[in-house]
PDB file of N, CA and C in Angstrom:
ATOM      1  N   UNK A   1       3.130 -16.048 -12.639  1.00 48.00           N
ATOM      2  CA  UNK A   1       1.739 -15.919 -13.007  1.00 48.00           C
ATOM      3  C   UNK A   1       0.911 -15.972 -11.742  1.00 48.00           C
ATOM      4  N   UNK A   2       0.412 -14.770 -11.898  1.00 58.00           N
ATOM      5  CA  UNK A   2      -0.853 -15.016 -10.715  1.00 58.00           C
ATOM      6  C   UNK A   2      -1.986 -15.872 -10.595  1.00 58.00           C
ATOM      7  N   UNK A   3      -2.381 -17.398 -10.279  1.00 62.00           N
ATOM      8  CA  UNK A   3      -3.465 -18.127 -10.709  1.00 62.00           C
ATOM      9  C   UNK A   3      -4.858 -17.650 -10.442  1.00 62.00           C
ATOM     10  N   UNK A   4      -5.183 -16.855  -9.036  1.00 73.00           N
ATOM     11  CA  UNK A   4      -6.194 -16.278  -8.770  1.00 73.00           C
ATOM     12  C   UNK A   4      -7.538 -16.765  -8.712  1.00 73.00           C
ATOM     13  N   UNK A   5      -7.751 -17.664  -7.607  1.00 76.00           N
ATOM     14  CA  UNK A   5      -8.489 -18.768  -8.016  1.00 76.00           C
ATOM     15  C   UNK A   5      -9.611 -18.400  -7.010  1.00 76.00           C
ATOM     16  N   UNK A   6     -10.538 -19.150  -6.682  1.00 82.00           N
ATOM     17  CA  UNK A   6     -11.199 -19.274  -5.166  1.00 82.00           C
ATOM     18  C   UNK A   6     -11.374 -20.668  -4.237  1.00 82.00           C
ATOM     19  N   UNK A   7     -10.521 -21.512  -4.939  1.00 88.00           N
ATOM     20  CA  UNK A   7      -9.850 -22.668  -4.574  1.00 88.00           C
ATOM     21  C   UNK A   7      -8.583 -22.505  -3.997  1.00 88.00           C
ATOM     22  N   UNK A   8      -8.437 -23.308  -2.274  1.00 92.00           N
ATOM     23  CA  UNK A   8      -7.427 -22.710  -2.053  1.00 92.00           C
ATOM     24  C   UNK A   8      -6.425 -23.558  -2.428  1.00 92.00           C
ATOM     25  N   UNK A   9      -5.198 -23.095  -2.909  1.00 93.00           N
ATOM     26  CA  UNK A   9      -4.275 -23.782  -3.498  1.00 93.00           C
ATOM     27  C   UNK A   9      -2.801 -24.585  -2.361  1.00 93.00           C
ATOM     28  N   UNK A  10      -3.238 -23.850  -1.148  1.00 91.00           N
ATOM     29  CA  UNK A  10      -2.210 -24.415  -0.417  1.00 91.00           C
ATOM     30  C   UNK A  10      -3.020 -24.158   1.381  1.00 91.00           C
ATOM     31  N   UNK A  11      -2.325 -25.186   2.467  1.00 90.00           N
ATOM     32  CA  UNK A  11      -2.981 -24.852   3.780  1.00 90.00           C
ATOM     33  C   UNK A  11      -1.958 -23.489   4.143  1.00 90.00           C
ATOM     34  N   UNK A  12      -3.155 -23.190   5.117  1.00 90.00           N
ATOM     35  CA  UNK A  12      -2.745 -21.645   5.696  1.00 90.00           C
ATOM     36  C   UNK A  12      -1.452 -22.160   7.170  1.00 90.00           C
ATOM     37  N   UNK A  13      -2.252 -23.077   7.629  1.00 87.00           N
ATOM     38  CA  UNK A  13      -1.607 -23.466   8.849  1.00 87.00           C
ATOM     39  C   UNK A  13      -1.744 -22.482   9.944  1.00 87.00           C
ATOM     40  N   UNK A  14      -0.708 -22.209  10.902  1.00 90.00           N
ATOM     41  CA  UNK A  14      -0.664 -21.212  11.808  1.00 90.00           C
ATOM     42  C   UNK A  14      -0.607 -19.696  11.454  1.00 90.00           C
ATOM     43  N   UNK A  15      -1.738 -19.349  11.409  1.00 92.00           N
ATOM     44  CA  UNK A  15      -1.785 -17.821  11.201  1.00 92.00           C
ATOM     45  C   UNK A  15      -1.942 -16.562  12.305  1.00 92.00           C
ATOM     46  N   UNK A  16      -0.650 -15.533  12.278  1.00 92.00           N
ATOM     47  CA  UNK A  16      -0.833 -14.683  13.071  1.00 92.00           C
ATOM     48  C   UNK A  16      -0.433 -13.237  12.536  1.00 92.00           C
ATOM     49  N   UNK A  17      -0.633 -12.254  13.107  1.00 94.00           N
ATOM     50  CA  UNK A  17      -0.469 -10.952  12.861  1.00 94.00           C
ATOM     51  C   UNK A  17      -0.176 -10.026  13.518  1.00 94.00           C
ATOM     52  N   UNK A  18       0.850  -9.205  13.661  1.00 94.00           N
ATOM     53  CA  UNK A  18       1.511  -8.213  13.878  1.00 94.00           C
ATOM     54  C   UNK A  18       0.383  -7.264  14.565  1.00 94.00           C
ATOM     55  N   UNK A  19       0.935  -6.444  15.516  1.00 96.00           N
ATOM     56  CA  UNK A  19       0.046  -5.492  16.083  1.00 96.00           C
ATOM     57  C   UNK A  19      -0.310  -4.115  15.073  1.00 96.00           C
ATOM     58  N   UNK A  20       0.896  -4.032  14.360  1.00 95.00           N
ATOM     59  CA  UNK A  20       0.724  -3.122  13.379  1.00 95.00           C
ATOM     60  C   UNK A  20       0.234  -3.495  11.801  1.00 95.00           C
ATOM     61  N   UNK A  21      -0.384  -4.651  11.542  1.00 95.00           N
ATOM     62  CA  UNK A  21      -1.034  -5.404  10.605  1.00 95.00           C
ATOM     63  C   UNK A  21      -2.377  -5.483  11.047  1.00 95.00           C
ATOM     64  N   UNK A  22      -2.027  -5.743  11.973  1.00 96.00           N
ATOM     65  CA  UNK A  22      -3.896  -5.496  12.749  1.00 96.00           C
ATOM     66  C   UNK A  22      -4.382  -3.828  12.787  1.00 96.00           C
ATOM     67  N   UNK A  23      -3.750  -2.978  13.167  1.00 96.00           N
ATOM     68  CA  UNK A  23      -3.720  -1.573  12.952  1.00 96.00           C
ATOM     69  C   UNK A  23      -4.474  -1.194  11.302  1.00 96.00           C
ATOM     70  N   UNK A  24      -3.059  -1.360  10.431  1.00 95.00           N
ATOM     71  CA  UNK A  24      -3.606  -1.431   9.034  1.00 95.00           C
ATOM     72  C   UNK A  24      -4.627  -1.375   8.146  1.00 95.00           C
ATOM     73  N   UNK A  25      -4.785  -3.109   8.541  1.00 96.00           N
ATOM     74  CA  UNK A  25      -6.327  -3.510   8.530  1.00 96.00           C
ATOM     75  C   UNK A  25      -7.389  -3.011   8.879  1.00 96.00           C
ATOM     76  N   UNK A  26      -7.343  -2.362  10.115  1.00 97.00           N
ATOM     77  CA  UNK A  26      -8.383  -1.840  10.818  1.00 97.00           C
ATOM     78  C   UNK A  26      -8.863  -0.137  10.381  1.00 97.00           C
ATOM     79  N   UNK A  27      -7.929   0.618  10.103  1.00 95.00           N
ATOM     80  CA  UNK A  27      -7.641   1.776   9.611  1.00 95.00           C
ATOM     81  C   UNK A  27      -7.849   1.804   8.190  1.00 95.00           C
ATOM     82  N   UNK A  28      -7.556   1.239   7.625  1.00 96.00           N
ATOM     83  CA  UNK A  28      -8.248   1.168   6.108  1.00 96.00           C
ATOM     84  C   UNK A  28      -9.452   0.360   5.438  1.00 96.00           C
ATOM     85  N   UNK A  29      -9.837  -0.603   7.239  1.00 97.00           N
ATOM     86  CA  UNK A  29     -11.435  -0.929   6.680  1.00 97.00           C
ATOM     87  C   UNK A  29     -11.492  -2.254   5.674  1.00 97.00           C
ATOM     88  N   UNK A  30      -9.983  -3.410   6.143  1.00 97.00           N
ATOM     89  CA  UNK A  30      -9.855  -4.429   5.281  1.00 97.00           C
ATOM     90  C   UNK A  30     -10.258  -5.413   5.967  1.00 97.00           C
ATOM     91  N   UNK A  31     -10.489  -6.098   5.677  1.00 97.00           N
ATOM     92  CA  UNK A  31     -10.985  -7.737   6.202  1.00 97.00           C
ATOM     93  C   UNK A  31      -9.746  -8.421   6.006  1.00 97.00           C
ATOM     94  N   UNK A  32      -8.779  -8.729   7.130  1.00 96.00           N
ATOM     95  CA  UNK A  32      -8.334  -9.852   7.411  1.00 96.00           C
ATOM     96  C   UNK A  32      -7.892 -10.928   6.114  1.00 96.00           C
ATOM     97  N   UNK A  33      -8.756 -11.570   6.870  1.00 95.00           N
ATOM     98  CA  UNK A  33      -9.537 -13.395   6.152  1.00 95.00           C
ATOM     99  C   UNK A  33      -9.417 -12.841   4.251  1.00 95.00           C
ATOM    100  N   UNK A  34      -9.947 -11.842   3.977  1.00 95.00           N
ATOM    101  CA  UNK A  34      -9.934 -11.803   2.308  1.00 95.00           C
ATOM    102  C   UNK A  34      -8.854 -11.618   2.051  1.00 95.00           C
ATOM    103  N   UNK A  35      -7.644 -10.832   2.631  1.00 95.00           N
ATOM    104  CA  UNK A  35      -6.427 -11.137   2.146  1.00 95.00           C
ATOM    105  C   UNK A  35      -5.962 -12.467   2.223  1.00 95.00           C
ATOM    106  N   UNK A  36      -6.033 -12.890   3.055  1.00 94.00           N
ATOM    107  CA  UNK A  36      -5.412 -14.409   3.148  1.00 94.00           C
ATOM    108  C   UNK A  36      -6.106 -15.238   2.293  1.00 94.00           C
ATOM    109  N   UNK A  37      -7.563 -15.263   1.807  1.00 94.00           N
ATOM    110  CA  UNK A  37      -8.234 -15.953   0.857  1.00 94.00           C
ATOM    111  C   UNK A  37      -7.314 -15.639  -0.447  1.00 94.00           C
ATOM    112  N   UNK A  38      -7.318 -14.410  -0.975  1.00 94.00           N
ATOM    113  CA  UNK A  38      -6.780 -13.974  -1.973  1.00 94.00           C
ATOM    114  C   UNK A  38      -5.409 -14.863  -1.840  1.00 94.00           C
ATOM    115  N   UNK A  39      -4.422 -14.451  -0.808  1.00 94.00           N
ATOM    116  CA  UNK A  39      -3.072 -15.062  -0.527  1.00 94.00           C
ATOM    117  C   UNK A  39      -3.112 -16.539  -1.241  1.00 94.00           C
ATOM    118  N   UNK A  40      -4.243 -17.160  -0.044  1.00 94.00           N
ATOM    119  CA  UNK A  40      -4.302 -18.611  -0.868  1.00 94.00           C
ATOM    120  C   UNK A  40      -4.939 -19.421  -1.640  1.00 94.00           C
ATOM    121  N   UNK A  41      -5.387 -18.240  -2.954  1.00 94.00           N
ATOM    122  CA  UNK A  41      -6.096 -18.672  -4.001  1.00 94.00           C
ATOM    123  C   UNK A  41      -4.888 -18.181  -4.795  1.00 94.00           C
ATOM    124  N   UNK A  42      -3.698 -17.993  -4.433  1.00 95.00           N
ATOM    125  CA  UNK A  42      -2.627 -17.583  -5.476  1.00 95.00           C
ATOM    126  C   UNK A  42      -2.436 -16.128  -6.210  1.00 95.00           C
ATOM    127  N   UNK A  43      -3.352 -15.274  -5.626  1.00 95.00           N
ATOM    128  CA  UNK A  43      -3.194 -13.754  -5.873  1.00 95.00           C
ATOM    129  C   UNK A  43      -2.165 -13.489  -5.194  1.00 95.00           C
ATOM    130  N   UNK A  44      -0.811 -13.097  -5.571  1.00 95.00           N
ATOM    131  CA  UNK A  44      -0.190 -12.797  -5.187  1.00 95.00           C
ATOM    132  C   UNK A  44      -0.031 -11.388  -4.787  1.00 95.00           C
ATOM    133  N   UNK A  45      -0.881 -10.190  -5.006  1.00 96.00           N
ATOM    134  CA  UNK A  45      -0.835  -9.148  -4.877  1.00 96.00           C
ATOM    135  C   UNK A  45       0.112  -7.952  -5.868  1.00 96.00           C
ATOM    136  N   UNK A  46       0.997  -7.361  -5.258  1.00 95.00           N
ATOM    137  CA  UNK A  46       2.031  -6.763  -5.971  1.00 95.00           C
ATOM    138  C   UNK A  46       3.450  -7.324  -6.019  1.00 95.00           C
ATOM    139  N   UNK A  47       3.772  -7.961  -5.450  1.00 96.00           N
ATOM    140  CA  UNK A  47       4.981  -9.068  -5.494  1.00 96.00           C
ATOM    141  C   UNK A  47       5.674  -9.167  -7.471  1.00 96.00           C
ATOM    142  N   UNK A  48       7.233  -9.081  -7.144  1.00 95.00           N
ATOM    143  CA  UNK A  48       7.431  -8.924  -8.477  1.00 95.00           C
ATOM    144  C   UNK A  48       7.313 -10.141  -9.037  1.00 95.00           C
ATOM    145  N   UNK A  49       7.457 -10.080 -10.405  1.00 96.00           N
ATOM    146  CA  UNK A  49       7.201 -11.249 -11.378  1.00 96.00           C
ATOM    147  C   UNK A  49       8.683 -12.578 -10.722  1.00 96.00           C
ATOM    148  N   UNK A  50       9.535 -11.990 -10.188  1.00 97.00           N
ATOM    149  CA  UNK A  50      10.377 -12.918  -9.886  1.00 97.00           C
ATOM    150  C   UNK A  50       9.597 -14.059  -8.684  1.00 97.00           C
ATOM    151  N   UNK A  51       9.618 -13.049  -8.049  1.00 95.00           N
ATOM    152  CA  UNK A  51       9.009 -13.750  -6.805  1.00 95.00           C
ATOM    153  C   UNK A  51       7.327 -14.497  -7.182  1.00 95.00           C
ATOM    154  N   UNK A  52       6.449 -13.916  -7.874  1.00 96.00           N
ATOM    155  CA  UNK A  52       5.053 -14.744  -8.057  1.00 96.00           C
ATOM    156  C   UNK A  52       5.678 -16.051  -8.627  1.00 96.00           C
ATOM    157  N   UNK A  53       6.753 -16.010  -9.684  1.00 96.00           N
ATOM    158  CA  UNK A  53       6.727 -17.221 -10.089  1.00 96.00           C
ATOM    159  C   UNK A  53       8.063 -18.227  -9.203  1.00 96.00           C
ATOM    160  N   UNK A  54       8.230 -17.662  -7.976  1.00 95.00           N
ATOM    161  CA  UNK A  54       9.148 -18.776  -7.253  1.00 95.00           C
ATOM    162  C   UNK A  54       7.608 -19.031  -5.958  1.00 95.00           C
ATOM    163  N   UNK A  55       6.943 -18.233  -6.106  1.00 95.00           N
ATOM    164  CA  UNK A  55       5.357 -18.226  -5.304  1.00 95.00           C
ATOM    165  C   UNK A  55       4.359 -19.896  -6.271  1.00 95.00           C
ATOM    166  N   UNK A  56       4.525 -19.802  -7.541  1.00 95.00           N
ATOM    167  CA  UNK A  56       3.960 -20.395  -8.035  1.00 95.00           C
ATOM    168  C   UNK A  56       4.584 -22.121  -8.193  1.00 95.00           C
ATOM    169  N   UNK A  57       5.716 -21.876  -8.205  1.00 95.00           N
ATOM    170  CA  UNK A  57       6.904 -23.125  -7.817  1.00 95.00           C
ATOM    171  C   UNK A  57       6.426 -23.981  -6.269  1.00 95.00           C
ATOM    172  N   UNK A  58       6.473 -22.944  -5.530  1.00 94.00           N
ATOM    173  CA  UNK A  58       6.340 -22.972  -3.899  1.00 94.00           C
ATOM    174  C   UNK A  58       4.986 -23.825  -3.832  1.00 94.00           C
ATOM    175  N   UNK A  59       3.789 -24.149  -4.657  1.00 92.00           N
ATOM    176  CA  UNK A  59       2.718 -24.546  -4.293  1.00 92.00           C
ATOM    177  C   UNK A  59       2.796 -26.051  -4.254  1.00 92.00           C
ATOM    178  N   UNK A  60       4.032 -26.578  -4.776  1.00 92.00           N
ATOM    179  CA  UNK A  60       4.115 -27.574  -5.171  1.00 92.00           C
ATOM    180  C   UNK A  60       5.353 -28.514  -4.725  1.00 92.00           C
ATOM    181  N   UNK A  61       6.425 -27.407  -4.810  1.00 93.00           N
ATOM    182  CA  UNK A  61       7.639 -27.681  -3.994  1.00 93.00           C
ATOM    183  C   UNK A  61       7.722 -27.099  -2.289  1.00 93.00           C
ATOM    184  N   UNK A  62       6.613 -26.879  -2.147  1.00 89.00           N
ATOM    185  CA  UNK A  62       6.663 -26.400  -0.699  1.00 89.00           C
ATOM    186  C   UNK A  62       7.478 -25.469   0.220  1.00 89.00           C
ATOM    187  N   UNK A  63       8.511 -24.512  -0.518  1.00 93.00           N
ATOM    188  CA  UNK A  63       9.272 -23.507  -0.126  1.00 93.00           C
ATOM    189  C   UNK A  63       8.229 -22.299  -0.207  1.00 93.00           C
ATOM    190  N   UNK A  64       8.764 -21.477   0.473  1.00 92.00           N
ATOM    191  CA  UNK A  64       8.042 -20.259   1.038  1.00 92.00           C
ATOM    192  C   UNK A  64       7.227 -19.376   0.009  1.00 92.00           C
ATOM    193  N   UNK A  65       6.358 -18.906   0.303  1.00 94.00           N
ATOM    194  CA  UNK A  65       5.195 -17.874   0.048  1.00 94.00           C
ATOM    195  C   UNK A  65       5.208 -16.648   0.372  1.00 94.00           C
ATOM    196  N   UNK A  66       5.266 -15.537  -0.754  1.00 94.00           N
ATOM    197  CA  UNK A  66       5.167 -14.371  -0.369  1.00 94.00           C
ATOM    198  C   UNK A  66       4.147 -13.297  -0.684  1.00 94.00           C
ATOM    199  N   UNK A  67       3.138 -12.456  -0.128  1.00 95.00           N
ATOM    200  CA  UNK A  67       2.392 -11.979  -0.735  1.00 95.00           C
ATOM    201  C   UNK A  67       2.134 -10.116  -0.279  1.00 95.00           C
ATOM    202  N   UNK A  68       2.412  -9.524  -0.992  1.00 95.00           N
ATOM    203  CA  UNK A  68       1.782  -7.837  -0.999  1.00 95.00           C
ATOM    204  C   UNK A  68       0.832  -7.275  -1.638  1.00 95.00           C
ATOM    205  N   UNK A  69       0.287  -6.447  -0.539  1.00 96.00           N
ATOM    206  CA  UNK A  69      -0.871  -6.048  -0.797  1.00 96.00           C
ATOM    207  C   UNK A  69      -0.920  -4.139  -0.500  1.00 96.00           C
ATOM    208  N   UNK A  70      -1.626  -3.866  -1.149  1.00 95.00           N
ATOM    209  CA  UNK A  70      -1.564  -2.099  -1.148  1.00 95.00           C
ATOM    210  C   UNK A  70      -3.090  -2.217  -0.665  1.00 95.00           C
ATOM    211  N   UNK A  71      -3.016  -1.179   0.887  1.00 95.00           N
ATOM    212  CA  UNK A  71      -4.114  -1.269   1.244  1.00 95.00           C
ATOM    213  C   UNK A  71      -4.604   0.842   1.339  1.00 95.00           C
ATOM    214  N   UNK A  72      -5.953   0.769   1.505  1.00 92.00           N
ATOM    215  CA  UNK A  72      -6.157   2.383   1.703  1.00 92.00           C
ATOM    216  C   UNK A  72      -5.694   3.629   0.557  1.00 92.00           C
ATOM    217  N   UNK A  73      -6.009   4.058   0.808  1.00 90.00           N
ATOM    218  CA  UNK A  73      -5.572   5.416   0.120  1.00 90.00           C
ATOM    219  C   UNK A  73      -4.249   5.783  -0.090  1.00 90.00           C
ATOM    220  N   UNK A  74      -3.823   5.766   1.317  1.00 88.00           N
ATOM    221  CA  UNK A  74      -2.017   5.894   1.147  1.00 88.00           C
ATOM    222  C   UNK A  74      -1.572   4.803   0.853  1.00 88.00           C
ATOM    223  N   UNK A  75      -1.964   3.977  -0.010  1.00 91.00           N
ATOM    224  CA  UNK A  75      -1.656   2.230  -0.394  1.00 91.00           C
ATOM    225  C   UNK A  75      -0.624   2.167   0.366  1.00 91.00           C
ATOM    226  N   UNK A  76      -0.464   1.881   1.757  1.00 89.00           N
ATOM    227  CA  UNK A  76       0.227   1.502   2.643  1.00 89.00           C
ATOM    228  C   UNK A  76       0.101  -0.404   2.176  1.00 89.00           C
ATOM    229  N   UNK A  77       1.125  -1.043   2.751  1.00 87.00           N
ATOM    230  CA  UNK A  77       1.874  -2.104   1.736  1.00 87.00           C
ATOM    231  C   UNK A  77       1.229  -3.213   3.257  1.00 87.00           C
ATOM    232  N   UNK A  78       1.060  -4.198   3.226  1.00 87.00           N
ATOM    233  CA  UNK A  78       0.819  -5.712   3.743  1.00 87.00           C
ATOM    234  C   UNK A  78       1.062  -6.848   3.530  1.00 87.00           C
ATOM    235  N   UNK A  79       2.413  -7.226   4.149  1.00 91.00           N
ATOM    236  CA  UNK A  79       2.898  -8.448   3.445  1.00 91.00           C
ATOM    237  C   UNK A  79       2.051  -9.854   4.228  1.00 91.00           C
ATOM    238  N   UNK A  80       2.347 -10.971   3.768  1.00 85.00           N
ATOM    239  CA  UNK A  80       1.600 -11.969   3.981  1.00 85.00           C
ATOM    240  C   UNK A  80       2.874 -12.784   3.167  1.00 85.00           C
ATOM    241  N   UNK A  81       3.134 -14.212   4.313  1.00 86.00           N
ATOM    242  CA  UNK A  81       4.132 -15.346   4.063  1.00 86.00           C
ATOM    243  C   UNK A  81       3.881 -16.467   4.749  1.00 86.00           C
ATOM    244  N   UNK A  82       4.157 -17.358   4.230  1.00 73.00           N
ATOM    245  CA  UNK A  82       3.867 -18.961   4.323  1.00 73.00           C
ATOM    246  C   UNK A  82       4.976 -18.931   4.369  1.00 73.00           C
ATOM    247  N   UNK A  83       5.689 -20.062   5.521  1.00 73.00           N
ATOM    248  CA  UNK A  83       6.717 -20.901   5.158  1.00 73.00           C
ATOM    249  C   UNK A  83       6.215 -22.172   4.840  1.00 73.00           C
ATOM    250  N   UNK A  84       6.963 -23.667   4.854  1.00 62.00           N
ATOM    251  CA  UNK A  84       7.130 -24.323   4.757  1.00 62.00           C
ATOM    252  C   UNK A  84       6.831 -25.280   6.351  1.00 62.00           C
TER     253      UNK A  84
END
């Protein structure tokens, strides 16, 4: 289940990004920071139902976070992960 909140549900901690995530972003005109808001308000994006709900486990048991996102026109894909 996707909770989808605007409360964030878990810390971000050390956040960094790929030269070609920064590209992405930039080329399709996304903001950063709102994916990761989304990320950690529990929108999991497109991530399958297996994974949102080992995502939704993870908030609590503290194992890893996974999140996709379809960005632009050519919904070119943006993952986003938390470990532990």
């Amino acid at each position: 289940m996707n909770r989808k909140t605007s409360v964030p549900l878990f810390s971000l901690g050390r956040t960094v990004a790929t030269t070609g995530a920064l590209a992405l972003l930039d080329r399709t005109g996304t903001y950063g920071t709102n994916l990761l808001n989304r990320h950690q308000g529990g929108d999991w994006g497109i991530v399958c139902p297996a994974d949102a709900k080992l995502n939704d486990n993870a908030i609590t048991d503290g194992t890893r976070i996974v999140s996709a996102y379809e960005l632009g026109v050519r919904r070119e894909l943006l993952w986003i992960g938390a470990a532990p």
